[in-house]
Amino acid sequence: MDNNTLAQRDLKVIWHPCTQMQDHESLPLIPIRRGHGAWLEDFNGNRYLDAISSWWVNLFGHTNPRISAAIQAQLHNLEHVILAGFTHEPIIELSEKLTRITPAGLTRCSFADSGSAAVEIALKMSFHYWQNQGRKNKTRFISLTNSYHGETLGALSVGDVALYKDTYQALLLDTIHVKSPDCYHREAGESWADCSLRAFADMERALARHAEEACAVIIEPLVQCAGAMRMYDPVYLARLREACDKYQVHLIADEIAVGFGRTGTMFACEQAGITPDFLCIGKGLTGGYLPLSVCLTNDDVYAAFYDTYATRKAFLHSHSYTGNPLACAAALATLDIFNENDVIGENKILSEHMRRACAHISEHPHVAEVRQTGMILAIEMVKEKNGRKPYPWQERRGLAVFRHALDHGAILRPLGDVIYFMPPYVIRPEEIEQLAKIAWEGINIATKE
Ligand SMILES: *Cc1c(COP(=O)(O)O)cnc(C)c1O
């Protein structure tokens, strides 16, 4: 088997995610034969450094021996069982551990199979909570501009990435969008904290105005990942927590992308010392092995649904593969790796390597900014450095960097004109330097004339 044969078979039968399929008339589709550590290998023997953790899911490398063994062991006992009326050891152990490692006060785990589905649970639970409390006017959600929470209709409604959303507008919930605390737009000399606080005035106004009709505010703590890796200061989260309490509006933290160490702490909310009313996690939860997501919440929310059957207060949401034991086994092995190694401490060293390896890129005449939060580093390409004028999106400059990187053994799938590294934690310092070099050369080529 070679790349070409497989790609041709694929293109006859598969409709790929987030892809204009016509692109593959010129852009090769790459069949992957195997993965090991931070590397993937195709059927022609080319190797690629997986700098984006296969869409932000992989934490400890491909075919990680520990996680693979845990799944294999679980396979001998139980592959799956209905979770309504039944339970199993892996999900009990995982839930106990999750309630221990997440911010204090999150005591209940509802399971689903994708990040989007966990967001749907949070939205429905928050709405339903207020219904059960007799607050029938609470029917709307507040979210940030440039946010992303998934692709199902509810999750899409609270998101704000035009590219994914505009077409479906007529189908979506009427959401209140509030100015993002995104620090890319800070003024000259302004600190991240000041910039984020300035944006908070908009949130405060929206909460004051819509408190009676708002169920919850949903945010991505610290980094709006799909929104081109835009970043903000933890002080915003601290203020938001206070304001949500004041106005009796839930706070939903979507840590599907930023959870499990990506921002430098196990969960991004820790950096603001807050506990959300709902915490959505997914992606890295299973180390990048199997689809699994969780919506955690607190005793107060749980109690509002707990009553006799006839009151019809129960949360009757479900998914067929809810709490799949194989996925739970992968998640438990992933948490074991965190537990037995100082992953967060070692990542501090790696993220410092990333910072140093990429510092010079901010001097590039077509780079507006190199920004970083923990293990996420992003490079914003622009047409004009002065005034940060972007390239027309039709030029697809980021795609040129992607192509260059593929030819040089790295996967740097950009978000528009933003090139970013969000690598598995098993990446080595010399591999980070290699990535920085490939990114620099790619940006040179992409920004020529
Ligand atoms: C990826 C992502 C989701 C959606 O998760 P899926 O598993 O792709 O459905 C939701 N929120 C954030 C912040 C994400 O990055």
mmCIF file of C-alpha atoms and ligand atoms in Angstrom, residues 55-57 113-117 119 148-152 155 219-220 223 225-226 254-258 282-283 293, ligand 1:
data_model
loop_
_atom_site.group_PDB
_atom_site.id
_atom_site.type_symbol
_atom_site.label_atom_id
_atom_site.label_comp_id
_atom_site.label_asym_id
_atom_site.label_seq_id
_atom_site.Cartn_x
_atom_site.Cartn_y
_atom_site.Cartn_z
ATOM 1 C CA TRP A 55 -6.557 18.318 16.857
ATOM 2 C CA TRP A 56 -5.593 18.915 20.493
ATOM 3 C CA VAL A 57 -6.476 15.475 21.794
ATOM 4 C CA ASP A 113 -18.958 11.076 23.885
ATOM 5 C CA SER A 114 -17.773 14.357 22.359
ATOM 6 C CA GLY A 115 -16.979 17.840 23.525
ATOM 7 C CA SER A 116 -20.018 19.231 21.722
ATOM 8 C CA ALA A 117 -22.264 16.753 23.517
ATOM 9 C CA VAL A 119 -21.581 21.439 26.007
ATOM 10 C CA TYR A 148 -16.010 28.152 19.945
ATOM 11 C CA HIS A 149 -17.934 25.448 21.781
ATOM 12 C CA GLY A 150 -18.520 22.753 19.159
ATOM 13 C CA GLU A 151 -20.578 22.045 16.070
ATOM 14 C CA THR A 152 -23.943 20.659 17.179
ATOM 15 C CA ALA A 155 -23.002 24.404 20.880
ATOM 16 C CA ILE A 219 -16.607 30.767 28.180
ATOM 17 C CA GLU A 220 -13.359 29.073 27.198
ATOM 18 C CA VAL A 223 -7.505 30.636 25.426
ATOM 19 C CA CYS A 225 -8.501 27.957 20.783
ATOM 20 C CA ALA A 226 -10.582 27.552 17.611
ATOM 21 C CA ASP A 254 -15.591 24.897 28.527
ATOM 22 C CA GLU A 255 -12.157 23.390 29.188
ATOM 23 C CA ILE A 256 -12.501 20.829 26.406
ATOM 24 C CA ALA A 257 -9.402 22.213 24.685
ATOM 25 C CA VAL A 258 -7.548 23.912 27.544
ATOM 26 C CA GLY A 282 -13.117 16.127 26.630
ATOM 27 C CA LYS A 283 -10.294 15.957 24.067
ATOM 28 C CA SER A 293 -16.407 13.858 27.521
HETATM 29 C C1 LIG B 1 -13.099 20.944 20.258
HETATM 30 C C2 LIG B 1 -13.914 21.798 21.165
HETATM 31 C C3 LIG B 1 -15.262 21.518 21.413
HETATM 32 C C4 LIG B 1 -16.004 20.417 20.705
HETATM 33 O O1 LIG B 1 -15.513 19.159 21.009
HETATM 34 P P1 LIG B 1 -15.788 17.948 19.973
HETATM 35 O O2 LIG B 1 -15.248 16.764 20.674
HETATM 36 O O3 LIG B 1 -15.048 18.303 18.727
HETATM 37 O O4 LIG B 1 -17.259 17.895 19.761
HETATM 38 C C5 LIG B 1 -15.943 22.325 22.296
HETATM 39 N N1 LIG B 1 -15.328 23.344 22.911
HETATM 40 C C6 LIG B 1 -14.041 23.636 22.713
HETATM 41 C C7 LIG B 1 -13.420 24.773 23.456
HETATM 42 C C8 LIG B 1 -13.291 22.899 21.808
HETATM 43 O O5 LIG B 1 -12.021 23.225 21.552
#
